[in-house]
Coordinates of C-alpha atoms in Angstrom, one line a residue:
Chain A
X1 CA -17.1 -32.7 -41.0
X2 CA -20.4 -32.2 -38.9
X3 CA -21.9 -28.9 -39.0
X4 CA -21.9 -28.2 -35.4
X5 CA -19.7 -30.1 -33.0
X6 CA -20.0 -29.3 -29.4
X7 CA -17.3 -31.1 -27.1
X8 CA -17.4 -31.2 -23.4
X9 CA -19.1 -27.8 -23.1
X10 CA -19.4 -26.3 -19.7
X11 CA -21.3 -23.0 -19.0
X12 CA -21.0 -21.6 -15.5
X13 CA -22.8 -18.6 -13.9
X14 CA -21.2 -16.3 -11.3
X15 CA -23.8 -15.9 -8.4
X16 CA -23.8 -14.3 -5.1
X17 CA -23.6 -17.7 -3.6
X18 CA -20.6 -18.6 -5.9
X19 CA -20.2 -20.2 -9.2
X20 CA -22.9 -22.6 -10.5
X21 CA -22.7 -24.8 -13.8
X22 CA -26.0 -24.6 -15.8
X23 CA -24.5 -26.9 -18.4
X24 CA -22.0 -29.5 -17.7
X25 CA -19.6 -31.3 -20.0
X26 CA -22.1 -31.8 -22.8
X27 CA -21.1 -33.1 -26.2
X28 CA -23.1 -33.7 -29.3
X29 CA -22.9 -32.8 -32.9
X30 CA -25.2 -32.2 -35.9
X31 CA -24.8 -33.0 -39.5
X32 CA -26.2 -30.6 -42.2
X33 CA -30.1 -31.0 -42.7
X34 CA -30.4 -33.0 -39.5
X35 CA -32.9 -32.2 -36.7
X36 CA -31.8 -32.8 -33.2
X37 CA -34.3 -32.5 -30.5
X38 CA -33.2 -31.4 -27.0
X39 CA -35.6 -32.4 -24.3
X40 CA -35.6 -32.0 -20.5
X41 CA -37.6 -30.3 -17.9
X42 CA -37.5 -26.4 -17.3
X43 CA -33.9 -25.8 -15.9
X44 CA -32.2 -28.8 -17.3
X45 CA -30.0 -26.5 -19.1
X46 CA -31.5 -26.8 -22.8
X47 CA -31.9 -22.9 -23.2
X48 CA -28.5 -22.2 -21.8
X49 CA -26.9 -24.7 -24.1
X50 CA -28.5 -22.9 -27.2
X51 CA -27.6 -19.3 -25.8
X52 CA -24.1 -20.5 -25.3
X53 CA -23.9 -21.7 -28.9
X54 CA -25.3 -18.3 -30.0
X55 CA -23.0 -16.4 -27.8
X56 CA -25.9 -14.5 -26.3
X57 CA -25.4 -15.1 -22.7
X58 CA -24.1 -11.8 -21.0
X59 CA -20.5 -12.4 -19.9
X60 CA -20.1 -11.8 -16.9
X61 CA -22.2 -13.4 -15.1
X62 CA -22.0 -16.3 -17.5
X63 CA -18.6 -17.9 -18.5
X64 CA -17.8 -20.9 -20.8
X65 CA -15.9 -22.8 -18.3
X66 CA -14.7 -25.3 -20.6
X67 CA -15.1 -27.3 -23.9
X68 CA -15.4 -26.3 -27.4
X69 CA -18.0 -25.2 -30.0
X70 CA -17.1 -25.8 -33.5
X71 CA -19.5 -24.4 -36.3
X72 CA -18.2 -25.4 -39.9
X73 CA -14.8 -26.0 -38.3
X74 CA -14.7 -22.5 -36.7
X75 CA -14.1 -22.4 -32.9
X76 CA -17.0 -20.2 -31.6
X77 CA -16.0 -20.2 -27.8
X78 CA -13.1 -17.7 -28.7
X79 CA -14.5 -15.9 -31.5
X80 CA -14.5 -12.0 -31.3
X81 CA -17.9 -10.3 -30.9
X82 CA -17.8 -8.7 -34.4
X83 CA -17.1 -12.1 -36.2
X84 CA -19.8 -13.8 -34.0
X85 CA -22.3 -11.1 -35.3
X86 CA -21.4 -12.4 -39.0
X87 CA -22.3 -15.9 -37.8
X88 CA -25.6 -15.0 -36.1
X89 CA -28.0 -14.8 -38.9
X90 CA -26.5 -16.4 -42.1
X91 CA -24.6 -19.2 -40.0
X92 CA -26.8 -19.9 -37.0
X93 CA -30.3 -18.3 -36.4
X94 CA -32.6 -18.6 -33.4
X95 CA -36.2 -18.3 -32.6
X96 CA -37.5 -18.1 -29.2
X97 CA -40.2 -19.3 -27.0
X98 CA -42.1 -15.8 -26.4
X99 CA -43.4 -14.6 -29.9
X100 CA -45.4 -12.0 -28.1
X101 CA -42.4 -10.1 -26.6
X102 CA -39.6 -11.2 -29.0
X103 CA -40.4 -8.6 -31.7
X104 CA -39.6 -5.0 -31.0
X105 CA -43.0 -3.2 -30.4
X106 CA -42.0 0.1 -32.1
X107 CA -40.7 -0.8 -35.3
X108 CA -42.7 -2.5 -38.3
X109 CA -42.2 -6.1 -39.1
X110 CA -40.9 -5.1 -42.4
X111 CA -38.3 -2.8 -41.0
X112 CA -37.2 -5.7 -38.5
X113 CA -37.0 -8.2 -41.5
X114 CA -35.1 -5.7 -43.8
X115 CA -32.6 -4.6 -41.2
X116 CA -31.8 -8.5 -40.6
X117 CA -30.9 -8.8 -44.3
X118 CA -29.2 -5.3 -44.2
X119 CA -26.9 -6.5 -41.4
X120 CA -25.5 -9.3 -43.6
X121 CA -25.9 -8.4 -47.2
X122 CA -25.8 -5.4 -49.4
X123 CA -29.0 -5.2 -51.5
X124 CA -30.7 -2.4 -53.4
X125 CA -33.8 -1.2 -51.4
X126 CA -36.1 -2.8 -54.0
X127 CA -34.5 -6.3 -53.9
X128 CA -34.4 -5.9 -50.1
X129 CA -38.1 -5.2 -49.9
X130 CA -38.9 -8.1 -52.3
X131 CA -36.8 -10.5 -50.4
X132 CA -38.4 -9.6 -47.1
X133 CA -41.9 -9.8 -48.7
X134 CA -41.0 -13.3 -50.2
X135 CA -39.9 -14.5 -46.9
X136 CA -43.1 -13.4 -45.1
X137 CA -45.1 -15.0 -47.8
X138 CA -43.1 -18.1 -47.5
X139 CA -43.7 -18.4 -43.8
X140 CA -47.6 -18.0 -44.4
X141 CA -48.4 -14.5 -43.8
X142 CA -51.3 -13.5 -46.0
X143 CA -51.0 -10.5 -48.3
X144 CA -47.5 -10.1 -47.2
X145 CA -46.5 -6.8 -49.1
X146 CA -49.2 -4.9 -47.4
X147 CA -48.3 -6.2 -44.0
X148 CA -44.8 -5.2 -44.1
X149 CA -45.7 -1.9 -42.5
X150 CA -47.7 -3.7 -39.6
X151 CA -46.5 -3.3 -36.1
X152 CA -46.3 -6.6 -33.9
X153 CA -49.1 -5.7 -31.7
X154 CA -51.3 -5.8 -35.0
X155 CA -50.4 -9.5 -35.3
X156 CA -51.5 -12.7 -33.4
X157 CA -49.1 -14.9 -31.4
X158 CA -49.0 -17.4 -34.2
X159 CA -48.4 -14.8 -36.9
X160 CA -45.7 -13.2 -34.7
X161 CA -44.0 -16.5 -34.4
X162 CA -44.1 -16.8 -38.1
X163 CA -42.5 -13.4 -38.4
X164 CA -39.9 -14.6 -36.1
X165 CA -39.2 -17.6 -38.2
X166 CA -39.0 -15.4 -41.3
X167 CA -36.5 -13.2 -39.6
X168 CA -34.5 -16.2 -38.5
X169 CA -34.5 -17.8 -42.0
X170 CA -34.1 -14.5 -44.3
X171 CA -30.4 -15.0 -44.4
X172 CA -30.7 -18.8 -45.1
X173 CA -28.9 -20.1 -42.0
X174 CA -27.2 -23.4 -42.1
X175 CA -28.5 -24.1 -38.6
X176 CA -31.6 -23.0 -36.9
X177 CA -32.1 -23.2 -33.1
X178 CA -35.7 -23.3 -32.1
X179 CA -36.1 -22.8 -28.4
X180 CA -39.4 -24.0 -27.4
X181 CA -41.0 -22.4 -30.4
X182 CA -44.5 -23.6 -30.0
X183 CA -44.7 -23.6 -26.1
X184 CA -46.7 -20.4 -26.0
X185 CA -49.0 -20.9 -28.8
X186 CA -52.4 -22.5 -29.1
X187 CA -52.3 -26.3 -29.8
X188 CA -53.7 -25.9 -33.3
X189 CA -51.2 -23.2 -34.1
X190 CA -48.4 -25.5 -32.7
X191 CA -48.9 -28.0 -35.3
X192 CA -48.9 -25.4 -38.2
X193 CA -45.6 -23.9 -36.9
X194 CA -43.9 -27.3 -36.3
X195 CA -45.0 -28.3 -40.0
X196 CA -43.7 -24.8 -41.3
X197 CA -40.4 -25.7 -39.6
X198 CA -40.1 -29.0 -41.3
X199 CA -41.1 -27.5 -44.6
X200 CA -38.5 -25.0 -44.4
X201 CA -35.9 -27.5 -43.4
X202 CA -36.6 -29.6 -46.6
X203 CA -36.6 -26.4 -48.6
X204 CA -33.4 -24.7 -47.4
X205 CA -31.6 -27.8 -46.1
X206 CA -30.6 -26.3 -42.8
X207 CA -30.1 -28.3 -39.7
X208 CA -32.5 -27.5 -37.0
X209 CA -32.0 -27.9 -33.1
X210 CA -35.3 -28.0 -31.6
X211 CA -35.6 -27.4 -27.8
X212 CA -38.6 -28.6 -25.9
X213 CA -40.1 -30.3 -23.0
X214 CA -42.8 -31.9 -24.9
X215 CA -42.1 -35.4 -26.1
X216 CA -44.9 -35.2 -28.8
X217 CA -42.9 -32.3 -30.5
X218 CA -39.8 -34.3 -30.4
X219 CA -41.6 -37.5 -32.0
X220 CA -43.1 -35.4 -34.7
X221 CA -39.9 -33.7 -35.9
X222 CA -36.6 -34.8 -34.6
X223 CA -34.3 -37.3 -36.2
X224 CA -32.2 -37.6 -33.0
X225 CA -33.0 -36.8 -29.5
X226 CA -30.8 -35.6 -26.6
X227 CA -32.3 -35.9 -23.1
X228 CA -30.9 -33.5 -20.5
X229 CA -31.0 -33.5 -16.8
X230 CA -29.7 -30.9 -14.3
X231 CA -27.1 -29.7 -16.8
X232 CA -26.0 -33.0 -18.2
X233 CA -26.9 -35.4 -21.0
X234 CA -28.5 -38.5 -19.7
X235 CA -29.4 -40.1 -22.9
X236 CA -29.0 -39.7 -26.8
X237 CA -30.5 -41.8 -29.4
X238 CA -32.1 -41.6 -32.8
X239 CA -35.8 -40.8 -32.3
X240 CA -37.4 -44.0 -33.1
X241 CA -35.0 -46.0 -30.8
X242 CA -35.4 -43.7 -27.9
X243 CA -39.4 -44.1 -28.2
X244 CA -39.0 -47.9 -28.6
X245 CA -36.1 -48.8 -26.2
X246 CA -35.4 -45.9 -23.8
X247 CA -32.4 -46.8 -21.5
X248 CA -32.2 -44.3 -18.9
X249 CA -34.9 -44.3 -16.1
X250 CA -35.3 -40.6 -16.5
X251 CA -36.2 -40.9 -20.2
X252 CA -38.6 -43.8 -19.4
X253 CA -40.1 -41.4 -16.7
X254 CA -40.7 -38.7 -19.4
X255 CA -42.1 -41.2 -22.0
X256 CA -44.5 -42.5 -19.1
X257 CA -45.7 -38.9 -18.5
X258 CA -47.2 -38.7 -22.0
X259 CA -50.7 -39.6 -21.7
X260 CA -52.0 -42.5 -23.9
X261 CA -55.2 -42.6 -25.7
X262 CA -55.1 -46.4 -26.5
X263 CA -54.5 -47.6 -22.9
X264 CA -56.8 -47.3 -19.9
X265 CA -55.3 -44.9 -17.4
X266 CA -56.7 -43.8 -14.0
X267 CA -54.5 -40.8 -13.6
X268 CA -51.6 -39.0 -15.3
X269 CA -48.3 -40.2 -14.6
X270 CA -45.6 -38.1 -13.2
X271 CA -42.1 -38.3 -12.2
X272 CA -41.9 -37.8 -8.2
X273 CA -39.8 -35.0 -6.9
X274 CA -38.6 -31.9 -8.6
X275 CA -35.4 -30.9 -10.5
X276 CA -32.6 -30.2 -8.0
X277 CA -31.3 -26.6 -7.7
X278 CA -28.0 -26.1 -9.5
X279 CA -26.4 -25.1 -6.0
X280 CA -28.0 -28.3 -4.3
X281 CA -27.2 -30.9 -6.8
X282 CA -26.7 -34.3 -5.1
X283 CA -23.6 -36.4 -5.1
X284 CA -23.4 -39.0 -7.9
X285 CA -26.1 -39.5 -10.4
X286 CA -28.3 -36.3 -10.1
X287 CA -31.5 -38.2 -10.9
X288 CA -30.8 -40.7 -8.2
X289 CA -33.2 -38.9 -5.6
X290 CA -36.0 -39.4 -7.8
X291 CA -35.2 -42.5 -9.4
X292 CA -37.1 -45.7 -8.7
X293 CA -34.2 -48.0 -9.6
X294 CA -31.3 -46.0 -7.5
X295 CA -29.1 -48.0 -5.4
X296 CA -26.2 -46.9 -3.2
X297 CA -23.7 -47.3 -6.1
X298 CA -25.7 -44.5 -7.9
X299 CA -24.8 -41.9 -5.5
X300 CA -21.2 -42.7 -5.5
X301 CA -20.0 -40.9 -8.6
X302 CA -21.3 -39.2 -11.8
X303 CA -22.4 -42.1 -14.0
X304 CA -20.4 -41.6 -17.4
X305 CA -22.3 -41.5 -20.8
X306 CA -21.9 -45.0 -22.3
X307 CA -22.7 -46.2 -25.8
X308 CA -24.9 -49.1 -25.8
X309 CA -26.0 -49.4 -29.6
X310 CA -24.7 -47.5 -32.5
X311 CA -25.8 -43.9 -31.8
X312 CA -27.4 -44.7 -28.6
X313 CA -25.8 -43.8 -25.3
X314 CA -27.0 -43.3 -21.7
X315 CA -25.6 -42.2 -18.4
X316 CA -26.9 -44.8 -16.0
X317 CA -24.8 -47.4 -14.2
X318 CA -27.7 -49.8 -14.1
X319 CA -28.6 -50.0 -17.7
X320 CA -27.0 -53.3 -18.3
X321 CA -29.2 -55.0 -15.5
X322 CA -32.3 -53.0 -16.1
X323 CA -32.5 -53.8 -19.8
X324 CA -31.6 -57.6 -19.6
X325 CA -34.6 -59.4 -21.0
Chain B
X1 CA -51.7 11.6 -36.0
X2 CA -54.1 14.6 -36.7
X3 CA -56.8 12.9 -34.8
X4 CA -54.5 12.6 -31.8
X5 CA -53.5 16.1 -31.8
X6 CA -57.1 17.4 -32.2
X7 CA -58.1 15.2 -29.2
X8 CA -55.2 16.6 -27.1
X9 CA -56.0 20.0 -28.1
X10 CA -59.7 19.5 -27.1
X11 CA -58.8 18.0 -23.7
X12 CA -56.8 21.3 -23.0
X13 CA -60.0 23.3 -23.2
X14 CA -61.5 22.2 -19.8
X15 CA -58.2 22.6 -18.1
X16 CA -58.0 26.1 -19.4
X17 CA -61.6 26.9 -18.3
X18 CA -60.7 25.7 -14.7
X19 CA -57.5 27.5 -14.4
X20 CA -59.0 30.8 -16.0
X21 CA -61.8 30.5 -13.3
X22 CA -59.3 30.0 -10.5
X23 CA -57.2 32.8 -11.8
X24 CA -60.2 35.1 -11.7
X25 CA -61.2 33.9 -8.2
X26 CA -57.6 34.6 -6.9
X27 CA -58.2 38.3 -6.4
X28 CA -61.2 37.3 -4.0
X29 CA -59.4 35.0 -2.0
X30 CA -57.3 38.0 -0.4
X31 CA -58.4 38.4 3.0
X32 CA -60.5 41.5 3.6
X33 CA -60.7 44.2 1.0
X34 CA -58.8 43.2 -2.0
X35 CA -58.2 46.8 -3.1
X36 CA -57.0 47.8 0.3
X37 CA -54.6 44.8 0.2
X38 CA -53.5 46.0 -3.3
X39 CA -53.0 49.5 -2.4
X40 CA -50.9 48.8 0.6
X41 CA -51.0 50.1 4.1
X42 CA -50.0 53.9 3.5
X43 CA -52.8 54.4 0.8
X44 CA -55.5 56.8 1.3
X45 CA -59.2 55.9 1.0
X46 CA -59.4 57.7 -2.4
X47 CA -56.4 55.7 -3.6
X48 CA -58.3 52.4 -2.5
X49 CA -61.4 53.6 -4.3
X50 CA -59.5 54.2 -7.4
X51 CA -58.0 50.9 -7.5
X52 CA -61.4 49.2 -6.6
X53 CA -63.0 51.0 -9.8
X54 CA -60.0 50.4 -12.0
X55 CA -60.1 46.6 -11.2
X56 CA -64.0 46.6 -11.4
X57 CA -64.2 45.2 -7.8
X58 CA -67.2 47.5 -7.2
X59 CA -69.3 45.6 -9.6
X60 CA -71.4 42.6 -9.1
X61 CA -69.5 39.4 -9.1
X62 CA -71.4 37.9 -12.1
X63 CA -70.7 41.2 -14.2
X64 CA -66.9 41.0 -13.2
X65 CA -66.8 37.4 -14.3
X66 CA -68.4 38.3 -17.6
X67 CA -66.0 41.3 -17.9
X68 CA -63.1 38.9 -17.4
X69 CA -63.9 36.5 -19.9
X70 CA -65.1 39.2 -22.4
X71 CA -61.5 40.7 -22.1
X72 CA -59.9 37.2 -21.9
X73 CA -61.3 36.4 -25.4
X74 CA -60.2 39.5 -26.9
X75 CA -56.7 38.7 -25.5
X76 CA -56.9 41.6 -22.9
X77 CA -55.7 40.4 -19.3
X78 CA -55.7 43.9 -17.7
X79 CA -53.0 46.4 -17.1
X80 CA -50.1 45.8 -14.8
X81 CA -50.4 48.1 -11.7
X82 CA -46.6 48.2 -11.2
X83 CA -45.5 48.7 -15.0
X84 CA -48.5 50.5 -16.3
X85 CA -48.4 48.6 -19.4
X86 CA -50.9 45.7 -20.5
X87 CA -50.2 42.4 -18.9
X88 CA -50.2 40.5 -22.2
X89 CA -47.5 43.1 -23.7
X90 CA -45.5 42.7 -20.3
X91 CA -45.5 39.0 -20.4
X92 CA -44.9 38.6 -24.3
X93 CA -41.8 40.7 -23.7
X94 CA -40.4 38.6 -21.0
X95 CA -41.6 35.2 -22.4
X96 CA -38.8 34.8 -25.1
X97 CA -36.2 35.4 -22.5
X98 CA -37.5 32.7 -20.4
X99 CA -38.1 30.2 -23.3
X100 CA -34.6 30.8 -24.7
X101 CA -33.1 30.3 -21.1
X102 CA -35.2 27.1 -20.6
X103 CA -34.4 25.8 -24.0
X104 CA -30.8 26.1 -23.4
X105 CA -31.0 24.5 -20.1
X106 CA -33.2 21.6 -21.7
X107 CA -30.6 21.0 -24.2
X108 CA -27.8 20.7 -21.4
X109 CA -30.1 18.5 -19.3
X110 CA -30.8 16.3 -22.2
X111 CA -27.1 15.9 -23.3
X112 CA -25.9 15.4 -19.9
X113 CA -28.7 13.2 -18.6
X114 CA -29.3 11.0 -21.5
X115 CA -25.6 10.3 -22.2
X116 CA -24.6 9.6 -18.5
X117 CA -27.8 7.4 -18.1
X118 CA -27.0 5.4 -21.2
X119 CA -23.4 4.9 -20.5
X120 CA -24.1 4.1 -16.9
X121 CA -26.6 1.5 -18.0
X122 CA -24.3 -0.1 -20.5
X123 CA -21.5 -0.2 -17.9
X124 CA -23.8 -1.4 -15.2
X125 CA -22.0 -2.2 -11.8
X126 CA -18.6 -0.9 -13.1
X127 CA -16.8 2.1 -11.6
X128 CA -18.1 4.1 -14.4
X129 CA -21.6 3.4 -13.5
X130 CA -20.9 4.2 -9.9
X131 CA -19.1 7.5 -10.4
X132 CA -21.9 8.4 -12.9
X133 CA -24.5 7.8 -10.3
X134 CA -22.7 9.6 -7.6
X135 CA -22.4 12.6 -9.8
X136 CA -26.2 12.4 -10.6
X137 CA -27.0 12.2 -6.9
X138 CA -24.9 15.4 -6.3
X139 CA -26.7 17.1 -9.0
X140 CA -30.1 16.2 -7.6
X141 CA -29.0 17.3 -3.9
X142 CA -27.5 20.7 -4.9
X143 CA -30.2 23.4 -4.6
X144 CA -29.8 25.5 -7.9
X145 CA -29.7 28.9 -6.2
X146 CA -26.7 27.5 -4.2
X147 CA -25.2 26.1 -7.3
X148 CA -25.7 29.4 -9.0
X149 CA -24.1 31.5 -6.3
X150 CA -21.0 29.2 -6.2
X151 CA -20.7 29.6 -10.1
X152 CA -21.1 33.3 -9.6
X153 CA -18.3 33.4 -7.1
X154 CA -16.1 31.2 -9.2
X155 CA -16.6 32.3 -12.7
X156 CA -17.7 35.8 -12.4
X157 CA -16.1 37.2 -9.3
X158 CA -12.8 35.2 -9.1
X159 CA -11.9 34.3 -12.5
X160 CA -13.9 37.1 -14.2
X161 CA -14.8 34.9 -17.3
X162 CA -18.6 35.6 -17.2
X163 CA -20.7 38.5 -16.0
X164 CA -22.5 38.0 -12.7
X165 CA -25.8 38.7 -14.3
X166 CA -27.8 40.4 -16.7
X167 CA -29.0 39.5 -20.1
X168 CA -28.5 40.0 -23.8
X169 CA -30.9 38.7 -26.2
X170 CA -29.7 36.1 -28.7
X171 CA -31.0 38.2 -31.5
X172 CA -29.0 41.2 -30.6
X173 CA -25.7 39.3 -29.6
X174 CA -25.3 35.7 -29.9
X175 CA -22.0 35.4 -28.1
X176 CA -23.4 37.9 -25.3
X177 CA -26.5 35.7 -24.9
X178 CA -24.1 32.6 -24.4
X179 CA -22.0 34.5 -21.9
X180 CA -25.0 35.7 -19.8
X181 CA -27.1 32.6 -20.2
X182 CA -24.6 29.8 -19.6
X183 CA -24.2 30.0 -15.9
X184 CA -28.1 30.4 -15.3
X185 CA -28.7 27.4 -17.8
X186 CA -26.1 25.2 -16.0
X187 CA -27.4 25.9 -12.7
X188 CA -31.2 25.2 -13.8
X189 CA -29.9 22.1 -15.8
X190 CA -27.8 20.2 -13.5
X191 CA -30.4 18.9 -10.9
X192 CA -32.6 17.9 -13.8
X193 CA -29.7 16.3 -15.6
X194 CA -29.1 14.2 -12.4
X195 CA -32.7 13.2 -12.3
X196 CA -32.8 12.4 -16.0
X197 CA -29.5 10.3 -15.7
X198 CA -31.0 8.2 -13.0
X199 CA -34.1 7.7 -14.9
X200 CA -32.5 6.9 -18.2
X201 CA -30.2 4.5 -16.6
X202 CA -32.9 2.4 -14.8
X203 CA -35.1 2.6 -18.0
X204 CA -32.4 1.5 -20.2
X205 CA -31.5 -1.5 -17.9
X206 CA -35.1 -2.5 -18.0
X207 CA -35.3 -2.4 -21.8
X208 CA -32.0 -4.0 -22.3
X209 CA -33.4 -7.1 -20.5
X210 CA -36.3 -7.4 -22.8
X211 CA -36.7 -10.3 -25.3
X212 CA -36.7 -8.1 -28.4
X213 CA -33.2 -7.0 -27.5
X214 CA -32.1 -10.6 -27.5
X215 CA -33.8 -11.0 -30.8
X216 CA -32.0 -8.2 -32.1
X217 CA -28.6 -9.5 -31.0
X218 CA -29.5 -12.9 -32.4
X219 CA -30.1 -11.5 -35.8
X220 CA -26.4 -10.6 -35.8
X221 CA -27.0 -6.6 -35.5
X222 CA -23.9 -4.7 -34.1
X223 CA -24.2 -3.9 -30.6
X224 CA -24.3 -0.1 -31.4
X225 CA -27.4 -0.6 -33.5
X226 CA -29.1 -2.7 -30.8
X227 CA -28.3 -0.2 -28.3
X228 CA -29.0 3.0 -30.3
X229 CA -32.0 1.7 -32.4
X230 CA -33.6 -1.0 -30.6
X231 CA -33.0 -0.2 -26.9
X232 CA -33.2 3.7 -27.1
X233 CA -36.4 3.7 -29.4
X234 CA -38.1 1.8 -26.5
X235 CA -36.6 3.7 -23.5
X236 CA -37.4 7.1 -25.0
X237 CA -41.0 6.3 -24.4
X238 CA -40.9 6.5 -20.5
X239 CA -38.2 9.1 -20.8
X240 CA -40.4 11.3 -22.7
X241 CA -42.8 11.7 -19.9
X242 CA -39.9 12.7 -17.6
X243 CA -38.7 15.1 -20.3
X244 CA -42.2 16.8 -20.0
X245 CA -41.9 17.2 -16.3
X246 CA -38.5 18.5 -16.5
X247 CA -39.8 21.3 -18.9
X248 CA -42.3 22.2 -16.5
X249 CA -39.7 22.3 -13.8
X250 CA -37.5 24.5 -15.7
X251 CA -40.1 27.0 -16.3
X252 CA -40.8 27.0 -12.7
X253 CA -37.3 27.0 -11.6
X254 CA -36.6 30.1 -13.7
X255 CA -38.4 32.1 -10.9
X256 CA -35.1 31.5 -8.6
X257 CA -32.6 31.5 -11.2
X258 CA -33.8 34.7 -13.0
X259 CA -33.9 36.5 -9.7
X260 CA -30.4 35.2 -8.9
X261 CA -29.0 36.3 -12.0
X262 CA -31.0 39.3 -12.8
X263 CA -32.4 38.0 -16.0
X264 CA -35.6 39.9 -17.2
X265 CA -37.8 36.9 -17.8
X266 CA -41.2 35.6 -16.6
X267 CA -39.9 34.2 -13.4
X268 CA -38.5 37.7 -12.4
X269 CA -41.8 39.6 -13.7
X270 CA -44.0 37.3 -11.6
X271 CA -41.7 37.5 -8.5
X272 CA -41.7 41.3 -8.7
X273 CA -45.5 41.3 -9.2
X274 CA -46.1 39.0 -6.2
X275 CA -43.8 41.0 -4.1
X276 CA -45.7 44.3 -5.1
X277 CA -49.0 42.8 -4.9
X278 CA -49.6 43.6 -8.8
X279 CA -52.5 41.4 -8.9
X280 CA -53.6 41.7 -12.6
X281 CA -50.0 41.0 -13.5
X282 CA -50.1 38.0 -11.2
X283 CA -53.2 36.6 -12.7
X284 CA -52.2 37.0 -16.2
X285 CA -48.7 35.7 -15.9
X286 CA -50.3 32.5 -14.2
X287 CA -52.7 32.0 -17.0
X288 CA -50.2 32.3 -19.7
X289 CA -47.5 30.2 -17.9
X290 CA -50.3 27.6 -17.5
X291 CA -51.3 27.7 -21.1
X292 CA -47.6 27.2 -21.9
X293 CA -47.5 24.2 -19.6
X294 CA -50.5 22.7 -21.2
X295 CA -48.9 23.1 -24.6
X296 CA -45.9 21.3 -23.3
X297 CA -47.9 18.5 -22.2
X298 CA -49.7 18.3 -25.5
X299 CA -46.3 18.3 -27.2
X300 CA -45.5 15.2 -24.9
X301 CA -48.5 13.3 -25.9
X302 CA -47.8 13.9 -29.4
X303 CA -44.3 12.6 -29.1
X304 CA -45.8 9.6 -27.4
X305 CA -47.6 8.8 -30.7
X306 CA -44.6 9.6 -32.7
X307 CA -42.5 7.1 -30.6
X308 CA -45.1 4.3 -29.9
X309 CA -47.1 2.7 -32.7
X310 CA -49.5 1.2 -30.0
X311 CA -50.5 4.6 -28.9
X312 CA -50.7 5.8 -32.7
X313 CA -53.3 3.0 -33.6
X314 CA -55.3 3.1 -30.5
X315 CA -55.7 7.0 -30.6
X316 CA -56.6 7.0 -34.5

């Protein structure tokens, strides 16, 4: 049984111009200890997917319009708020993109760490404190026991993200969702945080869902990759396969956007055009307007996600002809 | 913490210096002869001369100023012309009445304002929110003297539940104090509760949108704890500013309310002093009220430091 099994999930938002779907008919699963990378441009539905799994979207305006999310066999889409609270933390934990604003400015980091433990476990105060210190120490906060009473404004961005990780992992979750965990950080700190996530995965044996728009982050961390575009999955593959043999033109575009150090390049490559607004998505394949291989058939209907190799699928009707040797 | 308190107290010194010099100068702002103005139209030249001598108005300005500060530092603000008793004594007799009434009104304001605002924010865009905000708007729009009159007609004249006015000290008879203070306190509080409810609502909505609220929910905290601990602790920082303003408004609002309900507080004392041209009383009353308001502001600043660690560390 997979740890997390998402089937045909659709998340919709009520807006003044009617209902729009941010995430449409996406399916994927995660095995224990596995690292899944979800990539795509801003607005492709990556974060909404994560927040839907966490049950953190305000309803209304958000609504799960269809599909199921099973975590360790428990259906999350219909779970009561109070039982969902029991899953957030020890079951699924999350770290966010903005370490500068994700910690509460008026409480000490020790307080915020200990209240997380207290929400899920009964521990005597001394053990509670020791556990929080141990976790801070583990994520690389120097002299952790004296820093427990520090407030977020006394920490740097990288340290705050370490504290966020400590808070997420202090209840030993089976799944960690990391939503752009390094985007807001300096490049040197980014690598440290990614390494830390990998180390912690090895130590705690948790599965990780890492959301990013950075192909480099995916290459460094993920076992498997899911590429999203305009709310839909366009390609899914093991990480090496995806980099060696991308099938979908959008994935190829994303990979071409990564500057190469070995090849001579005159200028940076970009995918022409922009992601369509949810309310103004084109008929048929949503990537067609930006795709250099698009033909009339692409605009006729949504391309289904087809499997081409074991574990490798793409949603493009032209894959067979484009990949012919 | 102590450093912040000391610094705020020090900042009060120039304010009080400016206010004391303005109050001193106030008597000289009267057009023409202050002594004649104080004595009134029917006064004889001897009476005017007496007043001039009593108030030291026949002395050079500089020696009047030295005299004023000399007395001020000894806690002597002169003698009320109307009551014949020292200004400080008269003020100190009335002050507890106003403070008790203001405190009562403040409690009502805080309970109604904060609860309404928080509930409206949590039920944003539902009928509960809309009803709460309409009530708040009515509270803000009703002048407090009008509300006071309506309450007197209903509860005192028609239903005869409460006296129309008067005052019983809390220390003499707590129930009597409650009976005489409730209507004045409500009429003072309702406007301010409406104001506080609206500000609490918008502040809470702002705070509930913050990333750290999402983090608190992502940790699996119960929603009650997310709202009461994480959201409210942050929302209280801007709300405290408003509460400081509300306290000032309560004290100045007491002028009308105390007159309406015949309550012998500072407001009534100052109103009578103004109407009777009792200048020493007006000067002293203003100075003491100002000092009180400065203290309120210092208290607000200290509350800031208590609520917000960023202020605490920058200030230390």
